[in-house]
Coordinates of C-alpha atoms and ligand atoms in Angstrom, one line a residue:
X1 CA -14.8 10.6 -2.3
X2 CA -18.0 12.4 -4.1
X3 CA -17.3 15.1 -1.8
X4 CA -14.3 16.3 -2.0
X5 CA -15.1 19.9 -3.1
X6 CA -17.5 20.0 -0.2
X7 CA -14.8 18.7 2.5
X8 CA -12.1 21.1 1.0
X9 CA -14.4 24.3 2.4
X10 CA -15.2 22.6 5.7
X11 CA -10.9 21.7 5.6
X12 CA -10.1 25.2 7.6
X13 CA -12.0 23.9 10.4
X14 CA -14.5 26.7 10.5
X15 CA -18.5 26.5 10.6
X16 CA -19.7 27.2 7.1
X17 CA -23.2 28.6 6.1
X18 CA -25.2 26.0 4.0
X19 CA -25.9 29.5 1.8
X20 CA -22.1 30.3 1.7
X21 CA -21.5 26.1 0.5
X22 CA -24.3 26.5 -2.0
X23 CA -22.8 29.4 -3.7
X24 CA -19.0 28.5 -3.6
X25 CA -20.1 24.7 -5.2
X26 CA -22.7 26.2 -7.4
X27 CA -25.5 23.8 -5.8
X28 CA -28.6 24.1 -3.9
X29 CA -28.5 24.3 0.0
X30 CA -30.4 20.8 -0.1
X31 CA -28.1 19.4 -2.3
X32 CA -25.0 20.8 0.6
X33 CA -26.8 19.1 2.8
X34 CA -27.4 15.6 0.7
X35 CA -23.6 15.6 0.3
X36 CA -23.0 16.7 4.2
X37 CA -25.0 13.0 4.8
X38 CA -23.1 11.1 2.4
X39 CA -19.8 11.8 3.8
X40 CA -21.1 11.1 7.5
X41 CA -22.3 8.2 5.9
X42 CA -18.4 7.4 4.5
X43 CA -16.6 8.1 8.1
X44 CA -16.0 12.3 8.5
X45 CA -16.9 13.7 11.1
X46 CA -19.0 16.6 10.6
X47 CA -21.4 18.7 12.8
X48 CA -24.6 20.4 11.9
X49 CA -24.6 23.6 14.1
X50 CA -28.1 24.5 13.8
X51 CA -29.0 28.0 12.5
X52 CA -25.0 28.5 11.4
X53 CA -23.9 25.6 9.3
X54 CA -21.6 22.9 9.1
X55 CA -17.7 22.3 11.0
X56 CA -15.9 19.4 10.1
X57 CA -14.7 17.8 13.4
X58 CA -11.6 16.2 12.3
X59 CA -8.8 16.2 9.4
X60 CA -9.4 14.3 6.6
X61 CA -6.7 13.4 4.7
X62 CA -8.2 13.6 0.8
X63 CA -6.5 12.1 -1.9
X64 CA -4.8 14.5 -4.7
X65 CA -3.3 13.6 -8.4
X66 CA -1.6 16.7 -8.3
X67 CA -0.1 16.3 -4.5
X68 CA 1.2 12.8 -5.1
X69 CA 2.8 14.4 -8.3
X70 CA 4.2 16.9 -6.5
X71 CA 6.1 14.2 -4.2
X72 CA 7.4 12.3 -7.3
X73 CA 11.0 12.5 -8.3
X74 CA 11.2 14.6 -11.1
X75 CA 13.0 12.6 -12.9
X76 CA 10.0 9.7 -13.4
X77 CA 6.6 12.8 -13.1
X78 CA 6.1 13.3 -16.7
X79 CA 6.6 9.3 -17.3
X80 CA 3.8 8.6 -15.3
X81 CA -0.1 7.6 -16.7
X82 CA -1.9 8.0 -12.4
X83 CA -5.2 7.2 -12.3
X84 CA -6.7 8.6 -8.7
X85 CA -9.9 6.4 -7.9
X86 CA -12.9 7.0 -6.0
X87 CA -13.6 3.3 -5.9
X88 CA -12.2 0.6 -7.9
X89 CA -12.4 -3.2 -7.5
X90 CA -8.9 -3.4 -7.1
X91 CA -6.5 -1.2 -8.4
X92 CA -4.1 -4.1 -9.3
X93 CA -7.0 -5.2 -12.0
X94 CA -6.7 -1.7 -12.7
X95 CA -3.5 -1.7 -14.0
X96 CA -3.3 -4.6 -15.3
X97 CA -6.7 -3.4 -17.7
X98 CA -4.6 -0.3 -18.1
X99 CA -1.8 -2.4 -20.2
X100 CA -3.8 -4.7 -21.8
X101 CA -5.9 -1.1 -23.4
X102 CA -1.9 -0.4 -24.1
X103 CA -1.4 2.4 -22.0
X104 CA 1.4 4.7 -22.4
X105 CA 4.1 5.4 -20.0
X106 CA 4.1 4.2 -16.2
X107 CA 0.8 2.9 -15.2
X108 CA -0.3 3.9 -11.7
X109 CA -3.9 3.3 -9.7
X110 CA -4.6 4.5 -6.7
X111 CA -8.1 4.2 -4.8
X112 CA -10.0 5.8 -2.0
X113 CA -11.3 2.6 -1.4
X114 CA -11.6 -1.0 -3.4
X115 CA -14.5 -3.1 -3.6
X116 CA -12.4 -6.0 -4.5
X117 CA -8.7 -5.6 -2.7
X118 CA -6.9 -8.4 -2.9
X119 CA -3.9 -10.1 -0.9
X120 CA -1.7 -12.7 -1.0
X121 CA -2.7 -16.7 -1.4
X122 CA -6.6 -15.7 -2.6
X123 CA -7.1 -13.7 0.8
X124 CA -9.2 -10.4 0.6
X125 CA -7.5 -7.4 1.5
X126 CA -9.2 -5.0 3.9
X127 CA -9.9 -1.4 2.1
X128 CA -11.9 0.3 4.0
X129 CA -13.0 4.2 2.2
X130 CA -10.6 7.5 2.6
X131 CA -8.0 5.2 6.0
X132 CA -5.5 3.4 3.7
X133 CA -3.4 3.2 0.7
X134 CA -4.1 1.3 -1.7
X135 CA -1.2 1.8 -4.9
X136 CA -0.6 -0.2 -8.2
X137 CA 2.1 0.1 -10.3
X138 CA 3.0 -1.5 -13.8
X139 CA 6.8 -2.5 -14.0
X140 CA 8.1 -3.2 -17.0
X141 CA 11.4 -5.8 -16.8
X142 CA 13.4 -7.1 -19.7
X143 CA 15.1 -10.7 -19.9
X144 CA 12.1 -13.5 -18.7
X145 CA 10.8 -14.8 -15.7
X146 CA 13.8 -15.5 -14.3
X147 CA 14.4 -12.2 -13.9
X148 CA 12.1 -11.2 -11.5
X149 CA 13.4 -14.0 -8.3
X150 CA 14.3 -11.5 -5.9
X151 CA 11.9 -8.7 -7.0
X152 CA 9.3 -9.1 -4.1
X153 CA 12.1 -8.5 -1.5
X154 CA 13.7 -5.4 -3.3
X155 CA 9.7 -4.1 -3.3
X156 CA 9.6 -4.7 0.5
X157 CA 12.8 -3.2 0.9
X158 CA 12.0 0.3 -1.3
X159 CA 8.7 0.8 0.9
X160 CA 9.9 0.5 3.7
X161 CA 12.6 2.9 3.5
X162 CA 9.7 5.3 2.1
X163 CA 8.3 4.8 5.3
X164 CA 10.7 5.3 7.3
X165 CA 12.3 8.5 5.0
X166 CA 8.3 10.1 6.1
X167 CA 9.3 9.3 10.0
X168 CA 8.2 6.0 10.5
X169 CA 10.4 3.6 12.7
X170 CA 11.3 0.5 13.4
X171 CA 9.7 -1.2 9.9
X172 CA 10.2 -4.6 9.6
X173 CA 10.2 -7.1 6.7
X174 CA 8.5 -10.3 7.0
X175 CA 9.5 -12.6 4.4
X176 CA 9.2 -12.7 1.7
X177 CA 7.3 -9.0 1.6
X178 CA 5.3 -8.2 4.7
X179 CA 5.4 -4.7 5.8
X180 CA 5.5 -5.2 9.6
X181 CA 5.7 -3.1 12.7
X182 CA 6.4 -4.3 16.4
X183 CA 2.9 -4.2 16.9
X184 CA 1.7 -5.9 13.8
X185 CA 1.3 -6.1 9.7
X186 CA 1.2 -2.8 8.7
X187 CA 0.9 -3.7 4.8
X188 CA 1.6 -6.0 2.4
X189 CA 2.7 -6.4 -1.4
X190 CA 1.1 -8.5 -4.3
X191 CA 2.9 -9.1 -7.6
X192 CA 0.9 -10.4 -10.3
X193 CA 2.4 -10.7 -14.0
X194 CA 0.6 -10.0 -16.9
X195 CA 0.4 -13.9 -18.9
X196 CA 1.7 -12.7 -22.0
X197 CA 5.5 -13.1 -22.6
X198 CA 7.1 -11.0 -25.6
X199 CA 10.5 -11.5 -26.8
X200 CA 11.5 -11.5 -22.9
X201 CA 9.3 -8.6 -21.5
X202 CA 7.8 -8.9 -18.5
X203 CA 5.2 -6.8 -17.1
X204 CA 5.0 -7.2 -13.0
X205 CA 2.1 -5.4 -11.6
X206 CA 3.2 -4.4 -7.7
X207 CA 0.0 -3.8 -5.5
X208 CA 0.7 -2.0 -2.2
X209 CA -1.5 -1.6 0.7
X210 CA -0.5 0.1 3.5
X211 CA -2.3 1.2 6.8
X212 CA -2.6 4.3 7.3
X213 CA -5.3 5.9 9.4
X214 CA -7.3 2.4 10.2
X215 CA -8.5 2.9 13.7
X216 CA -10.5 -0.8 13.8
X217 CA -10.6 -3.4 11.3
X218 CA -12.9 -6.6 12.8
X219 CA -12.5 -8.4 9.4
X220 CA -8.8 -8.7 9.7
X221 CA -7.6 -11.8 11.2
X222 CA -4.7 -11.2 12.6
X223 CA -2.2 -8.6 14.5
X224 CA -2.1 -5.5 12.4
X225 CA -0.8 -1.9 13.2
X226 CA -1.4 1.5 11.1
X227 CA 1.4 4.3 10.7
X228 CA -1.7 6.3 13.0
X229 CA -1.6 4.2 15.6
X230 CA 2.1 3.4 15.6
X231 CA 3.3 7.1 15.2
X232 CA 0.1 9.2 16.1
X233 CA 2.7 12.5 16.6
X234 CA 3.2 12.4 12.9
X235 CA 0.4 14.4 10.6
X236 CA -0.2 11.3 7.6
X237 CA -0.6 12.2 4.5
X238 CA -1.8 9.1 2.3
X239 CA -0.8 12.0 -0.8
X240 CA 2.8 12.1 0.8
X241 CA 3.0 8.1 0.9
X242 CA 1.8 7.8 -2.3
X243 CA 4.5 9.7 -4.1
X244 CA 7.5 8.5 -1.8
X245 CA 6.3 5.2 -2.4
X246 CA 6.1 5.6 -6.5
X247 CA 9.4 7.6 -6.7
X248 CA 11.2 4.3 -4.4
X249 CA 9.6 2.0 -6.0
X250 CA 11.1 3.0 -9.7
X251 CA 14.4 3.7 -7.9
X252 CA 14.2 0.3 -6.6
X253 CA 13.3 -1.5 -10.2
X254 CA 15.7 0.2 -11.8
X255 CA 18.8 -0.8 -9.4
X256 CA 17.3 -4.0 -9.4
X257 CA 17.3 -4.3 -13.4
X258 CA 20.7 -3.3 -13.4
X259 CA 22.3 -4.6 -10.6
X260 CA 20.1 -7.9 -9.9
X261 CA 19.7 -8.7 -6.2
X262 CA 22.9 -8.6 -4.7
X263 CA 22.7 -4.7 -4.0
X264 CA 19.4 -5.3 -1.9
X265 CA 20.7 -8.4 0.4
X266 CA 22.0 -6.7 3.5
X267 CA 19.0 -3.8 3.2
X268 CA 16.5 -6.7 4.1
X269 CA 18.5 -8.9 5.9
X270 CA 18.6 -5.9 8.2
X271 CA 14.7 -5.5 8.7
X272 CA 14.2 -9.6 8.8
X273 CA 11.6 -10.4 11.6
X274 CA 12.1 -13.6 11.9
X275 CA 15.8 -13.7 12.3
X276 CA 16.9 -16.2 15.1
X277 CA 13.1 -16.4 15.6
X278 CA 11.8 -20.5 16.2
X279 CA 9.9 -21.3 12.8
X280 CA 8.0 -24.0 10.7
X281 CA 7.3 -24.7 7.0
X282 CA 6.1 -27.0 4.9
X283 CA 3.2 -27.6 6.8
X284 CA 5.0 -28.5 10.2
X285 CA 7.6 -30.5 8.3
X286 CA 10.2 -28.3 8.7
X287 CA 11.4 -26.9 12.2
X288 CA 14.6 -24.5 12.3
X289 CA 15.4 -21.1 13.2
X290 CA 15.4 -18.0 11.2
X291 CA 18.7 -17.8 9.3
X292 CA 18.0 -14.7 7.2
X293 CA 17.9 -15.2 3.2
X294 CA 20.6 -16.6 0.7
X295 CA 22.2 -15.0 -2.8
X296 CA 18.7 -15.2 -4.4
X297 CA 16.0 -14.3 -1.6
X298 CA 15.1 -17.4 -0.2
X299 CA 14.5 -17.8 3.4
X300 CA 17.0 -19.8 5.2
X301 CA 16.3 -22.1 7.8
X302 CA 19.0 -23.6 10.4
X303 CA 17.4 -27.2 11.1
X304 CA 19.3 -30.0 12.7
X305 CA 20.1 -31.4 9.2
X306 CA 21.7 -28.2 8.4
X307 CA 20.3 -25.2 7.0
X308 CA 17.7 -25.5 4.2
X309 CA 16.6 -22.7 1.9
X310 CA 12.6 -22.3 1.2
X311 CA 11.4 -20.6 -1.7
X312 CA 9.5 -18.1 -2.1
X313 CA 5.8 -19.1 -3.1
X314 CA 6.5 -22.8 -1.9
X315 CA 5.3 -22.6 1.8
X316 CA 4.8 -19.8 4.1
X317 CA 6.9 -19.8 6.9
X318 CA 5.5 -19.1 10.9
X319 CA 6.9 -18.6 13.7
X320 CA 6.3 -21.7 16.3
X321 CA 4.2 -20.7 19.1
Ligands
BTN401 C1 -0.8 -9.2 1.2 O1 -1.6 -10.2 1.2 O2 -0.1 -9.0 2.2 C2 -0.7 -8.4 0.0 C3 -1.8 -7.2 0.1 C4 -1.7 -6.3 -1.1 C5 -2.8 -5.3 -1.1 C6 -2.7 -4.3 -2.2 S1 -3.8 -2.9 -1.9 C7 -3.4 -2.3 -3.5 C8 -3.3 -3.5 -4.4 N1 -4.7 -3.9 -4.9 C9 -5.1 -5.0 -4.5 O3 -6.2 -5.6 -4.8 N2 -4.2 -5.6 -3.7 C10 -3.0 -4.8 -3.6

């Protein structure tokens, strides 16, 4: 947001001079009030009082390198390379420019907004400025392809007991990597792999979008929640997120490259949503009920011919209405 210094003095809640934001940003009081329109223009709420100055109306919840830092695990902060964005196409292609320029240590993007956000299957992903999270991170995994089956389930798992370690409840898994709530999606994941393949290394790029403030969305076409409007008691910090997030996240890939699958099995059997749910795949072709997921992640569906596994990235599964 271009005016985040300007949004920091309004953040006590306090009218402000024009004369006293001039001086403490070192601009002119025209150039206070050019910013004051361009962040009405991107969402805060701001009030002109005429003859005092300017009150911001309600919290805005800024993003911060050096707060998402501070909510990083130790153990991974100095290994980190974070990019925080004002606005980036996506912040998946972000990272994924980031290790093709050969960037050192952990690549992380985040954005206040993306131009470009994109989900699953070739959908766009809503990003509206300054309500959401939008996080990318570069996972590095040794050993091929073959490797990774299982990964987009372990992701699912590690946010959403991020989300739930920041007060969150009742987060459901929709497989294979759906963040869900009772009332709807709530965010999703989208791996993408870098094409080149070296002597067995495998970089995984793990875009996560999760919404956070996101009051109204009229693109979106289908049920969706926010952490706001599911737990509004709870102060949201996207900074807070953020750095839970990243520091589960590594703890997940690392248990995962030692320990393969097996240790996250039960974690997301317990959040399945569509467990003894009705449900189709392939196209209709396939009618059964939701059986949870086998040894290596996929679904499992009790038919009358017995129960069939479907694989991740074959067919999406639904529930039969
Ligand atoms: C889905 O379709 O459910 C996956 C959505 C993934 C969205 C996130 S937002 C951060 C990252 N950047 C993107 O362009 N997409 C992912």
């Amino acid at each position: 947001m271009k005016s985040k210094a300007l949004i920091n003095l309004l953040s006590d809640g306090d009218v402000h001079s024009g004369e006293f934001l001039a001086a403490q940003l070192g601009v002119s009081r025209t150039a206070v009030w050019k910013q004051v329109r361009r962040a009405m223009d991107e969402g805060v709420k701001i009030e002109t009082i005429r003859g005092r100055g300017y009150q911001l109306l309600s919290s805005v919840d800024l993003l911060d390198r050096d707060a998402i830092l501070a909510d990083v695990d130790n153990g991974y902060r100095s290994a980190l390379s974070l990019v925080v964005l004002d606005e980036v196409d996506s912040t998946n292609a972000e990272v994924l420019r980031q290790v093709a320029d050969g960037v050192s240590g952990v690549p992380v993007a985040i954005a206040d907004c993306q131009t470009a956000g994109r989900g699953r299957r070739g959908r766009v992903w809503s990003s509206p400025r300054g309500q959401n999270l939008y996080l990318s991170i570069g996972l590095t995994f040794h050993g091929g392809f073959s490797v990774l089956d299982g990964l987009s389930l372990v992701l699912g798992v590690a946010v959403a007991n991020a989300l739930e370690t920041l007060g969150a409840s009742d987060i459901g898994l929709k497989w294979p990597n759906d963040i869900f709530l009772p009332s709807g999606k709530l965010g999703g994941i989208l791996i993408e792999l870098q094409g080149e393949l070296q002597e067995g290394v495998v970089q995984v790029i793990a875009g996560i979008g999760i919404n956070v403030h996101m009051a109204e969305a009229e693109e979106v076409d289908q049920p969706w929640s926010s952490l706001g409007n599911a737990s509004p008691g709870i102060d949201w910090s996207r900074n807070a997120i953020a750095g839970n997030i990243i520091t589960a996240v590594l703890d997940a890939a690392h248990q995962f490259s030692e320990n393969g699958f097996p240790d996250f099995h039960a974690p997301w059997q317990r959040r399945d949503i569509f467990a003894g749910m009705p449900l189709e795949a392939r196209n209709g072709e396939l009618h059964g009920t939701g059986e949870g997921i086998d040894e290596a992640g996929n679904y499992l569906l009790r038919t009358e011919q017995g129960v069939v596994p479907v694989r991740a990235g074959e067919i999406s599964l639904r529930v039969v209405q």
